[in-house]
Amino acid sequence: MKKSKPEPIPVMDYRQYRRARRLVHECCNYDGGNCIALDDGEECVCVQSISYSLFCRWFWAAVLPLDKELETALFHRLDAKRCAVCGALFTPGSNRAKYCPECTGRMKRIKAAQRKHKQRAKCHALGAENPL
């Protein structure tokens, strides 16, 4: 059996660090700068709030999915695409995906309206192109 290499710990740039730092306050183990999960009688500083790397497994699993764009930037760097409308990073479901999940529904409605408008313009009964 092959030994699989452990996943490298993602290192964040300053912007990503600031976004992760804001997310740390959403963690259920965060208590005034300290981590309840690491508390063994004396207070322990939340590792995720002071590090540019992602060390906390709880943060990976429970808190980071709250910010999909940050999660995509850190864990799906090779698979990530930019949305053609808003420019946000997203993980595509197929190789044809152009839009993030938030913009997909809006663009679907816009394209359907354009298609129907073009179809109705071709209809001779509605237009006065050939008056009798």
mmCIF file of N, CA and C in Angstrom:
data_model
loop_
_atom_site.group_PDB
_atom_site.id
_atom_site.type_symbol
_atom_site.label_atom_id
_atom_site.label_comp_id
_atom_site.label_asym_id
_atom_site.label_seq_id
_atom_site.Cartn_x
_atom_site.Cartn_y
_atom_site.Cartn_z
ATOM 1 N N MET A 1 0.826 -1.178 0.000
ATOM 2 C CA MET A 1 0.000 0.000 0.000
ATOM 3 C C MET A 1 0.875 1.247 0.000
ATOM 4 N N LYS A 2 0.443 2.226 -0.742
ATOM 5 C CA LYS A 2 1.162 3.486 -0.787
ATOM 6 C C LYS A 2 0.794 4.337 0.421
ATOM 7 N N LYS A 3 1.775 4.994 0.938
ATOM 8 C CA LYS A 3 1.509 5.942 2.014
ATOM 9 C C LYS A 3 1.171 7.273 1.371
ATOM 10 N N SER A 4 0.000 7.767 1.674
ATOM 11 C CA SER A 4 -0.390 9.050 1.102
ATOM 12 C C SER A 4 0.249 10.175 1.907
ATOM 13 N N LYS A 5 0.661 11.196 1.191
ATOM 14 C CA LYS A 5 1.271 12.342 1.851
ATOM 15 C C LYS A 5 0.191 13.113 2.606
ATOM 16 N N PRO A 6 0.501 13.584 3.787
ATOM 17 C CA PRO A 6 -0.489 14.407 4.485
ATOM 18 C C PRO A 6 -0.683 15.723 3.741
ATOM 19 N N GLU A 7 -1.897 16.222 3.816
ATOM 20 C CA GLU A 7 -2.185 17.480 3.136
ATOM 21 C C GLU A 7 -1.359 18.592 3.755
ATOM 22 N N PRO A 8 -0.764 19.445 2.920
ATOM 23 C CA PRO A 8 0.002 20.552 3.484
ATOM 24 C C PRO A 8 -0.936 21.533 4.183
ATOM 25 N N ILE A 9 -0.436 22.142 5.224
ATOM 26 C CA ILE A 9 -1.234 23.127 5.958
ATOM 27 C C ILE A 9 -1.290 24.402 5.121
ATOM 28 N N PRO A 10 -2.492 24.860 4.765
ATOM 29 C CA PRO A 10 -2.594 26.068 3.948
ATOM 30 C C PRO A 10 -2.077 27.293 4.695
ATOM 31 N N VAL A 11 -1.315 28.117 3.990
ATOM 32 C CA VAL A 11 -0.803 29.362 4.546
ATOM 33 C C VAL A 11 -1.561 30.500 3.878
ATOM 34 N N MET A 12 -2.052 31.424 4.695
ATOM 35 C CA MET A 12 -2.890 32.521 4.202
ATOM 36 C C MET A 12 -2.061 33.778 3.981
ATOM 37 N N ASP A 13 -2.512 34.598 3.038
ATOM 38 C CA ASP A 13 -1.935 35.931 2.924
ATOM 39 C C ASP A 13 -2.684 36.851 3.911
ATOM 40 N N TYR A 14 -2.330 38.136 3.926
ATOM 41 C CA TYR A 14 -2.885 39.028 4.948
ATOM 42 C C TYR A 14 -4.406 39.182 4.826
ATOM 43 N N ARG A 15 -4.914 39.338 3.606
ATOM 44 C CA ARG A 15 -6.371 39.483 3.419
ATOM 45 C C ARG A 15 -7.121 38.250 3.901
ATOM 46 N N GLN A 16 -6.615 37.091 3.542
ATOM 47 C CA GLN A 16 -7.254 35.851 3.967
ATOM 48 C C GLN A 16 -7.184 35.711 5.479
ATOM 49 N N TYR A 17 -6.065 36.109 6.068
ATOM 50 C CA TYR A 17 -5.912 36.062 7.526
ATOM 51 C C TYR A 17 -6.953 36.937 8.202
ATOM 52 N N ARG A 18 -7.183 38.132 7.673
ATOM 53 C CA ARG A 18 -8.169 39.054 8.261
ATOM 54 C C ARG A 18 -9.582 38.468 8.157
ATOM 55 N N ARG A 19 -9.893 37.834 7.025
ATOM 56 C CA ARG A 19 -11.215 37.209 6.866
ATOM 57 C C ARG A 19 -11.379 36.042 7.827
ATOM 58 N N ALA A 20 -10.330 35.236 7.978
ATOM 59 C CA ALA A 20 -10.382 34.113 8.905
ATOM 60 C C ALA A 20 -10.486 34.615 10.339
ATOM 61 N N ARG A 21 -9.813 35.685 10.624
ATOM 62 C CA ARG A 21 -9.851 36.252 11.979
ATOM 63 C C ARG A 21 -11.269 36.712 12.337
ATOM 64 N N ARG A 22 -11.976 37.294 11.357
ATOM 65 C CA ARG A 22 -13.374 37.675 11.585
ATOM 66 C C ARG A 22 -14.241 36.443 11.816
ATOM 67 N N LEU A 23 -13.931 35.364 11.110
ATOM 68 C CA LEU A 23 -14.699 34.132 11.259
ATOM 69 C C LEU A 23 -14.454 33.446 12.601
ATOM 70 N N VAL A 24 -13.284 33.654 13.184
ATOM 71 C CA VAL A 24 -12.950 33.011 14.455
ATOM 72 C C VAL A 24 -13.988 33.353 15.513
ATOM 73 N N HIS A 25 -14.528 34.556 15.456
ATOM 74 C CA HIS A 25 -15.526 34.981 16.441
ATOM 75 C C HIS A 25 -16.828 34.192 16.321
ATOM 76 N N GLU A 26 -17.042 33.506 15.191
ATOM 77 C CA GLU A 26 -18.229 32.683 14.990
ATOM 78 C C GLU A 26 -18.070 31.283 15.583
ATOM 79 N N CYS A 27 -16.841 30.928 15.954
ATOM 80 C CA CYS A 27 -16.556 29.589 16.474
ATOM 81 C C CYS A 27 -17.186 29.412 17.858
ATOM 82 N N CYS A 28 -17.771 28.255 18.087
ATOM 83 C CA CYS A 28 -18.418 27.999 19.368
ATOM 84 C C CYS A 28 -17.403 27.789 20.491
ATOM 85 N N ASN A 29 -16.153 27.516 20.143
ATOM 86 C CA ASN A 29 -15.112 27.327 21.153
ATOM 87 C C ASN A 29 -14.388 28.616 21.504
ATOM 88 N N TYR A 30 -14.704 29.707 20.824
ATOM 89 C CA TYR A 30 -14.026 30.984 21.048
ATOM 90 C C TYR A 30 -14.691 31.712 22.212
ATOM 91 N N ASP A 31 -13.871 32.120 23.185
ATOM 92 C CA ASP A 31 -14.394 32.836 24.347
ATOM 93 C C ASP A 31 -13.440 33.960 24.714
ATOM 94 N N GLY A 32 -13.681 35.149 24.175
ATOM 95 C CA GLY A 32 -12.880 36.316 24.521
ATOM 96 C C GLY A 32 -11.408 36.176 24.185
ATOM 97 N N GLY A 33 -11.076 35.585 23.056
ATOM 98 C CA GLY A 33 -9.693 35.418 22.643
ATOM 99 C C GLY A 33 -9.092 34.091 23.047
ATOM 100 N N ASN A 34 -9.801 33.327 23.843
ATOM 101 C CA ASN A 34 -9.308 32.029 24.307
ATOM 102 C C ASN A 34 -10.107 30.905 23.678
ATOM 103 N N CYS A 35 -9.488 29.731 23.611
ATOM 104 C CA CYS A 35 -10.132 28.550 23.048
ATOM 105 C C CYS A 35 -10.590 27.638 24.175
ATOM 106 N N ILE A 36 -11.871 27.368 24.233
ATOM 107 C CA ILE A 36 -12.432 26.509 25.269
ATOM 108 C C ILE A 36 -11.953 25.067 25.079
ATOM 109 N N ALA A 37 -11.805 24.627 23.820
ATOM 110 C CA ALA A 37 -11.398 23.245 23.543
ATOM 111 C C ALA A 37 -9.979 22.963 24.038
ATOM 112 N N LEU A 38 -9.109 23.967 24.043
ATOM 113 C CA LEU A 38 -7.727 23.774 24.482
ATOM 114 C C LEU A 38 -7.540 24.073 25.967
ATOM 115 N N ASP A 39 -8.592 24.517 26.617
ATOM 116 C CA ASP A 39 -8.513 24.900 28.032
ATOM 117 C C ASP A 39 -8.348 23.652 28.904
ATOM 118 N N ASP A 40 -7.226 23.583 29.616
ATOM 119 C CA ASP A 40 -6.985 22.456 30.518
ATOM 120 C C ASP A 40 -6.718 22.963 31.940
ATOM 121 N N GLY A 41 -7.468 23.925 32.351
ATOM 122 C CA GLY A 41 -7.291 24.501 33.677
ATOM 123 C C GLY A 41 -6.794 25.931 33.613
ATOM 124 N N GLU A 42 -5.965 26.229 32.642
ATOM 125 C CA GLU A 42 -5.534 27.613 32.455
ATOM 126 C C GLU A 42 -5.893 28.039 31.033
ATOM 127 N N GLU A 43 -6.094 29.320 30.856
ATOM 128 C CA GLU A 43 -6.550 29.826 29.569
ATOM 129 C C GLU A 43 -5.495 29.624 28.492
ATOM 130 N N CYS A 44 -5.965 29.316 27.292
ATOM 131 C CA CYS A 44 -5.084 29.102 26.152
ATOM 132 C C CYS A 44 -5.596 29.967 24.995
ATOM 133 N N VAL A 45 -4.700 30.737 24.402
ATOM 134 C CA VAL A 45 -5.077 31.621 23.305
ATOM 135 C C VAL A 45 -5.534 30.793 22.108
ATOM 136 N N CYS A 46 -6.576 31.252 21.432
ATOM 137 C CA CYS A 46 -7.073 30.585 20.230
ATOM 138 C C CYS A 46 -5.984 30.610 19.165
ATOM 139 N N VAL A 47 -5.520 29.439 18.781
ATOM 140 C CA VAL A 47 -4.415 29.310 17.826
ATOM 141 C C VAL A 47 -4.778 29.943 16.486
ATOM 142 N N GLN A 48 -6.025 29.781 16.070
ATOM 143 C CA GLN A 48 -6.445 30.264 14.761
ATOM 144 C C GLN A 48 -6.438 31.780 14.680
ATOM 145 N N SER A 49 -6.601 32.463 15.799
ATOM 146 C CA SER A 49 -6.657 33.927 15.769
ATOM 147 C C SER A 49 -5.281 34.567 15.715
ATOM 148 N N ILE A 50 -4.212 33.802 15.922
ATOM 149 C CA ILE A 50 -2.872 34.392 15.921
ATOM 150 C C ILE A 50 -1.967 33.831 14.838
ATOM 151 N N SER A 51 -2.435 32.889 14.035
ATOM 152 C CA SER A 51 -1.588 32.210 13.068
ATOM 153 C C SER A 51 -2.039 32.481 11.633
ATOM 154 N N TYR A 52 -1.075 32.526 10.723
ATOM 155 C CA TYR A 52 -1.367 32.653 9.306
ATOM 156 C C TYR A 52 -1.602 31.293 8.658
ATOM 157 N N SER A 53 -1.493 30.221 9.429
ATOM 158 C CA SER A 53 -1.763 28.874 8.939
ATOM 159 C C SER A 53 -3.034 28.349 9.582
ATOM 160 N N LEU A 54 -3.659 27.379 8.948
ATOM 161 C CA LEU A 54 -4.878 26.780 9.500
ATOM 162 C C LEU A 54 -4.505 25.544 10.305
ATOM 163 N N PHE A 55 -4.499 25.670 11.609
ATOM 164 C CA PHE A 55 -4.147 24.558 12.479
ATOM 165 C C PHE A 55 -5.351 23.891 13.119
ATOM 166 N N CYS A 56 -6.360 24.653 13.429
ATOM 167 C CA CYS A 56 -7.499 24.158 14.196
ATOM 168 C C CYS A 56 -8.419 23.323 13.312
ATOM 169 N N ARG A 57 -8.572 22.043 13.626
ATOM 170 C CA ARG A 57 -9.441 21.162 12.827
ATOM 171 C C ARG A 57 -10.906 21.535 12.970
ATOM 172 N N TRP A 58 -11.288 22.013 14.134
ATOM 173 C CA TRP A 58 -12.669 22.444 14.334
ATOM 174 C C TRP A 58 -12.980 23.629 13.429
ATOM 175 N N PHE A 59 -12.036 24.542 13.316
ATOM 176 C CA PHE A 59 -12.210 25.699 12.444
ATOM 177 C C PHE A 59 -12.359 25.245 10.998
ATOM 178 N N TRP A 60 -11.540 24.280 10.560
ATOM 179 C CA TRP A 60 -11.624 23.744 9.194
ATOM 180 C C TRP A 60 -13.001 23.174 8.918
ATOM 181 N N ALA A 61 -13.482 22.349 9.861
ATOM 182 C CA ALA A 61 -14.697 21.574 9.618
ATOM 183 C C ALA A 61 -15.979 22.367 9.834
ATOM 184 N N ALA A 62 -16.016 23.217 10.853
ATOM 185 C CA ALA A 62 -17.281 23.830 11.241
ATOM 186 C C ALA A 62 -17.399 25.312 10.909
ATOM 187 N N VAL A 63 -16.298 26.050 10.954
ATOM 188 C CA VAL A 63 -16.390 27.505 10.816
ATOM 189 C C VAL A 63 -16.031 27.972 9.409
ATOM 190 N N LEU A 64 -14.991 27.429 8.821
ATOM 191 C CA LEU A 64 -14.546 27.870 7.497
ATOM 192 C C LEU A 64 -15.604 27.700 6.403
ATOM 193 N N PRO A 65 -16.456 26.672 6.430
ATOM 194 C CA PRO A 65 -17.504 26.585 5.399
ATOM 195 C C PRO A 65 -18.504 27.742 5.417
ATOM 196 N N LEU A 66 -18.503 28.568 6.438
ATOM 197 C CA LEU A 66 -19.374 29.744 6.453
ATOM 198 C C LEU A 66 -18.944 30.771 5.411
ATOM 199 N N ASP A 67 -17.668 30.782 5.054
ATOM 200 C CA ASP A 67 -17.148 31.678 4.023
ATOM 201 C C ASP A 67 -16.650 30.815 2.867
ATOM 202 N N LYS A 68 -17.533 30.536 1.910
ATOM 203 C CA LYS A 68 -17.227 29.624 0.805
ATOM 204 C C LYS A 68 -16.045 30.103 -0.035
ATOM 205 N N GLU A 69 -15.962 31.415 -0.260
ATOM 206 C CA GLU A 69 -14.893 31.937 -1.103
ATOM 207 C C GLU A 69 -13.527 31.722 -0.445
ATOM 208 N N LEU A 70 -13.433 31.960 0.852
ATOM 209 C CA LEU A 70 -12.176 31.744 1.566
ATOM 210 C C LEU A 70 -11.820 30.259 1.587
ATOM 211 N N GLU A 71 -12.805 29.410 1.802
ATOM 212 C CA GLU A 71 -12.567 27.962 1.805
ATOM 213 C C GLU A 71 -12.057 27.501 0.445
ATOM 214 N N THR A 72 -12.645 28.017 -0.620
ATOM 215 C CA THR A 72 -12.213 27.659 -1.968
ATOM 216 C C THR A 72 -10.795 28.134 -2.221
ATOM 217 N N ALA A 73 -10.481 29.349 -1.786
ATOM 218 C CA ALA A 73 -9.144 29.894 -2.001
ATOM 219 C C ALA A 73 -8.080 29.092 -1.260
ATOM 220 N N LEU A 74 -8.414 28.553 -0.110
ATOM 221 C CA LEU A 74 -7.418 27.834 0.689
ATOM 222 C C LEU A 74 -7.309 26.350 0.337
ATOM 223 N N PHE A 75 -8.419 25.696 0.057
ATOM 224 C CA PHE A 75 -8.402 24.250 -0.123
ATOM 225 C C PHE A 75 -8.559 23.776 -1.558
ATOM 226 N N HIS A 76 -9.125 24.566 -2.417
ATOM 227 C CA HIS A 76 -9.384 24.144 -3.790
ATOM 228 C C HIS A 76 -8.709 25.094 -4.769
ATOM 229 N N ARG A 77 -7.468 25.397 -4.525
ATOM 230 C CA ARG A 77 -6.746 26.387 -5.342
ATOM 231 C C ARG A 77 -6.656 25.967 -6.805
ATOM 232 N N LEU A 78 -6.424 24.701 -7.060
ATOM 233 C CA LEU A 78 -6.260 24.245 -8.437
ATOM 234 C C LEU A 78 -7.594 24.109 -9.157
ATOM 235 N N ASP A 79 -8.657 23.808 -8.418
ATOM 236 C CA ASP A 79 -9.967 23.601 -9.024
ATOM 237 C C ASP A 79 -10.788 24.885 -9.116
ATOM 238 N N ALA A 80 -10.370 25.922 -8.450
ATOM 239 C CA ALA A 80 -11.186 27.128 -8.328
ATOM 240 C C ALA A 80 -11.303 27.884 -9.649
ATOM 241 N N LYS A 81 -12.461 28.498 -9.833
ATOM 242 C CA LYS A 81 -12.717 29.382 -10.970
ATOM 243 C C LYS A 81 -13.267 30.698 -10.444
ATOM 244 N N ARG A 82 -13.173 31.731 -11.255
ATOM 245 C CA ARG A 82 -13.758 33.024 -10.905
ATOM 246 C C ARG A 82 -15.092 33.164 -11.617
ATOM 247 N N CYS A 83 -16.069 33.688 -10.909
ATOM 248 C CA CYS A 83 -17.398 33.912 -11.481
ATOM 249 C C CYS A 83 -17.301 34.989 -12.558
ATOM 250 N N ALA A 84 -17.978 34.779 -13.682
ATOM 251 C CA ALA A 84 -17.951 35.731 -14.786
ATOM 252 C C ALA A 84 -18.720 37.008 -14.462
ATOM 253 N N VAL A 85 -19.598 36.974 -13.470
ATOM 254 C CA VAL A 85 -20.406 38.141 -13.124
ATOM 255 C C VAL A 85 -19.790 38.926 -11.974
ATOM 256 N N CYS A 86 -19.617 38.271 -10.834
ATOM 257 C CA CYS A 86 -19.177 38.996 -9.639
ATOM 258 C C CYS A 86 -17.698 38.836 -9.330
ATOM 259 N N GLY A 87 -17.015 37.875 -9.947
ATOM 260 C CA GLY A 87 -15.589 37.691 -9.748
ATOM 261 C C GLY A 87 -15.220 36.881 -8.520
ATOM 262 N N ALA A 88 -16.195 36.310 -7.818
ATOM 263 C CA ALA A 88 -15.915 35.527 -6.614
ATOM 264 C C ALA A 88 -15.337 34.162 -6.991
ATOM 265 N N LEU A 89 -14.484 33.629 -6.137
ATOM 266 C CA LEU A 89 -13.953 32.290 -6.347
ATOM 267 C C LEU A 89 -15.008 31.257 -5.980
ATOM 268 N N PHE A 90 -15.098 30.194 -6.766
ATOM 269 C CA PHE A 90 -16.022 29.113 -6.454
ATOM 270 C C PHE A 90 -15.458 27.814 -7.008
ATOM 271 N N THR A 91 -15.907 26.713 -6.448
ATOM 272 C CA THR A 91 -15.514 25.396 -6.929
ATOM 273 C C THR A 91 -16.584 24.930 -7.905
ATOM 274 N N PRO A 92 -16.230 24.751 -9.181
ATOM 275 C CA PRO A 92 -17.244 24.382 -10.170
ATOM 276 C C PRO A 92 -17.696 22.939 -10.022
ATOM 277 N N GLY A 93 -18.950 22.692 -10.347
ATOM 278 C CA GLY A 93 -19.486 21.337 -10.325
ATOM 279 C C GLY A 93 -19.155 20.579 -11.596
ATOM 280 N N SER A 94 -18.867 21.322 -12.688
ATOM 281 C CA SER A 94 -18.487 20.704 -13.951
ATOM 282 C C SER A 94 -17.469 21.612 -14.633
ATOM 283 N N ASN A 95 -16.940 21.146 -15.758
ATOM 284 C CA ASN A 95 -15.938 21.951 -16.451
ATOM 285 C C ASN A 95 -16.555 23.106 -17.238
ATOM 286 N N ARG A 96 -17.889 23.153 -17.333
ATOM 287 C CA ARG A 96 -18.563 24.206 -18.095
ATOM 288 C C ARG A 96 -19.063 25.349 -17.219
ATOM 289 N N ALA A 97 -18.931 25.235 -15.918
ATOM 290 C CA ALA A 97 -19.487 26.237 -15.005
ATOM 291 C C ALA A 97 -18.793 27.590 -15.195
ATOM 292 N N LYS A 98 -19.606 28.647 -15.296
ATOM 293 C CA LYS A 98 -19.090 30.006 -15.445
ATOM 294 C C LYS A 98 -19.450 30.895 -14.267
ATOM 295 N N TYR A 99 -20.500 30.533 -13.545
ATOM 296 C CA TYR A 99 -21.040 31.407 -12.519
ATOM 297 C C TYR A 99 -21.015 30.735 -11.146
ATOM 298 N N CYS A 100 -20.844 31.549 -10.110
ATOM 299 C CA CYS A 100 -20.899 31.035 -8.740
ATOM 300 C C CYS A 100 -22.353 30.675 -8.413
ATOM 301 N N PRO A 101 -22.591 29.912 -7.363
ATOM 302 C CA PRO A 101 -23.967 29.502 -7.042
ATOM 303 C C PRO A 101 -24.916 30.682 -6.815
ATOM 304 N N GLU A 102 -24.408 31.794 -6.304
ATOM 305 C CA GLU A 102 -25.275 32.955 -6.068
ATOM 306 C C GLU A 102 -25.730 33.595 -7.378
ATOM 307 N N CYS A 103 -24.859 33.611 -8.383
ATOM 308 C CA CYS A 103 -25.183 34.273 -9.659
ATOM 309 C C CYS A 103 -25.863 33.342 -10.660
ATOM 310 N N THR A 104 -25.810 32.042 -10.441
ATOM 311 C CA THR A 104 -26.358 31.082 -11.395
ATOM 312 C C THR A 104 -27.843 31.294 -11.642
ATOM 313 N N GLY A 105 -28.629 31.418 -10.585
ATOM 314 C CA GLY A 105 -30.071 31.600 -10.743
ATOM 315 C C GLY A 105 -30.423 32.895 -11.450
ATOM 316 N N ARG A 106 -29.724 33.973 -11.084
ATOM 317 C CA ARG A 106 -29.974 35.275 -11.699
ATOM 318 C C ARG A 106 -29.660 35.234 -13.188
ATOM 319 N N MET A 107 -28.521 34.629 -13.559
ATOM 320 C CA MET A 107 -28.139 34.569 -14.966
ATOM 321 C C MET A 107 -29.067 33.653 -15.759
ATOM 322 N N LYS A 108 -29.568 32.610 -15.125
ATOM 323 C CA LYS A 108 -30.512 31.715 -15.792
ATOM 324 C C LYS A 108 -31.787 32.467 -16.167
ATOM 325 N N ARG A 109 -32.282 33.308 -15.243
ATOM 326 C CA ARG A 109 -33.485 34.111 -15.524
ATOM 327 C C ARG A 109 -33.224 35.140 -16.625
ATOM 328 N N ILE A 110 -32.062 35.789 -16.586
ATOM 329 C CA ILE A 110 -31.730 36.797 -17.597
ATOM 330 C C ILE A 110 -31.623 36.158 -18.979
ATOM 331 N N LYS A 111 -30.928 35.041 -19.079
ATOM 332 C CA LYS A 111 -30.766 34.351 -20.374
ATOM 333 C C LYS A 111 -32.106 33.847 -20.907
ATOM 334 N N ALA A 112 -32.966 33.354 -20.028
ATOM 335 C CA ALA A 112 -34.288 32.892 -20.470
ATOM 336 C C ALA A 112 -35.113 34.059 -21.003
ATOM 337 N N ALA A 113 -35.041 35.198 -20.346
ATOM 338 C CA ALA A 113 -35.773 36.383 -20.807
ATOM 339 C C ALA A 113 -35.253 36.842 -22.167
ATOM 340 N N GLN A 114 -33.935 36.832 -22.362
ATOM 341 C CA GLN A 114 -33.358 37.216 -23.653
ATOM 342 C C GLN A 114 -33.776 36.250 -24.753
ATOM 343 N N ARG A 115 -33.765 34.963 -24.440
ATOM 344 C CA ARG A 115 -34.145 33.943 -25.420
ATOM 345 C C ARG A 115 -35.606 34.112 -25.840
ATOM 346 N N LYS A 116 -36.496 34.325 -24.862
ATOM 347 C CA LYS A 116 -37.920 34.506 -25.176
ATOM 348 C C LYS A 116 -38.158 35.806 -25.944
ATOM 349 N N HIS A 117 -37.418 36.853 -25.620
ATOM 350 C CA HIS A 117 -37.565 38.116 -26.335
ATOM 351 C C HIS A 117 -37.185 37.941 -27.806
ATOM 352 N N LYS A 118 -36.097 37.228 -28.046
ATOM 353 C CA LYS A 118 -35.657 36.964 -29.415
ATOM 354 C C LYS A 118 -36.674 36.094 -30.153
ATOM 355 N N GLN A 119 -37.220 35.097 -29.475
ATOM 356 C CA GLN A 119 -38.208 34.207 -30.070
ATOM 357 C C GLN A 119 -39.483 34.977 -30.426
ATOM 358 N N ARG A 120 -39.907 35.862 -29.546
ATOM 359 C CA ARG A 120 -41.126 36.644 -29.805
ATOM 360 C C ARG A 120 -40.916 37.668 -30.906
ATOM 361 N N ALA A 121 -39.693 38.168 -31.075
ATOM 362 C CA ALA A 121 -39.403 39.134 -32.136
ATOM 363 C C ALA A 121 -39.521 38.478 -33.510
ATOM 364 N N LYS A 122 -39.256 37.178 -33.605
ATOM 365 C CA LYS A 122 -39.358 36.458 -34.872
ATOM 366 C C LYS A 122 -40.804 36.182 -35.273
ATOM 367 N N CYS A 123 -41.706 36.171 -34.320
ATOM 368 C CA CYS A 123 -43.091 35.825 -34.580
ATOM 369 C C CYS A 123 -43.758 36.932 -35.403
ATOM 370 N N HIS A 124 -44.318 36.588 -36.550
ATOM 371 C CA HIS A 124 -44.927 37.571 -37.447
ATOM 372 C C HIS A 124 -46.263 38.091 -36.915
ATOM 373 N N ALA A 125 -46.921 37.337 -36.090
ATOM 374 C CA ALA A 125 -48.240 37.738 -35.592
ATOM 375 C C ALA A 125 -48.146 38.911 -34.628
ATOM 376 N N LEU A 126 -47.050 39.061 -33.937
ATOM 377 C CA LEU A 126 -46.919 40.123 -32.948
ATOM 378 C C LEU A 126 -46.302 41.401 -33.517
ATOM 379 N N GLY A 127 -45.561 41.269 -34.580
ATOM 380 C CA GLY A 127 -44.889 42.425 -35.151
ATOM 381 C C GLY A 127 -45.626 42.985 -36.358
ATOM 382 N N ALA A 128 -45.265 44.190 -36.750
ATOM 383 C CA ALA A 128 -45.896 44.817 -37.902
ATOM 384 C C ALA A 128 -44.878 44.960 -39.035
ATOM 385 N N GLU A 129 -44.025 43.943 -39.219
ATOM 386 C CA GLU A 129 -43.010 44.012 -40.265
ATOM 387 C C GLU A 129 -43.639 43.940 -41.663
ATOM 388 N N ASN A 130 -44.664 43.117 -41.853
ATOM 389 C CA ASN A 130 -45.322 42.939 -43.149
ATOM 390 C C ASN A 130 -46.801 43.371 -43.066
ATOM 391 N N PRO A 131 -47.063 44.675 -43.109
ATOM 392 C CA PRO A 131 -48.456 45.093 -43.035
ATOM 393 C C PRO A 131 -49.201 44.713 -44.319
ATOM 394 N N LEU A 132 -50.464 44.385 -44.199
ATOM 395 C CA LEU A 132 -51.271 43.990 -45.364
ATOM 396 C C LEU A 132 -51.807 45.151 -46.095
#
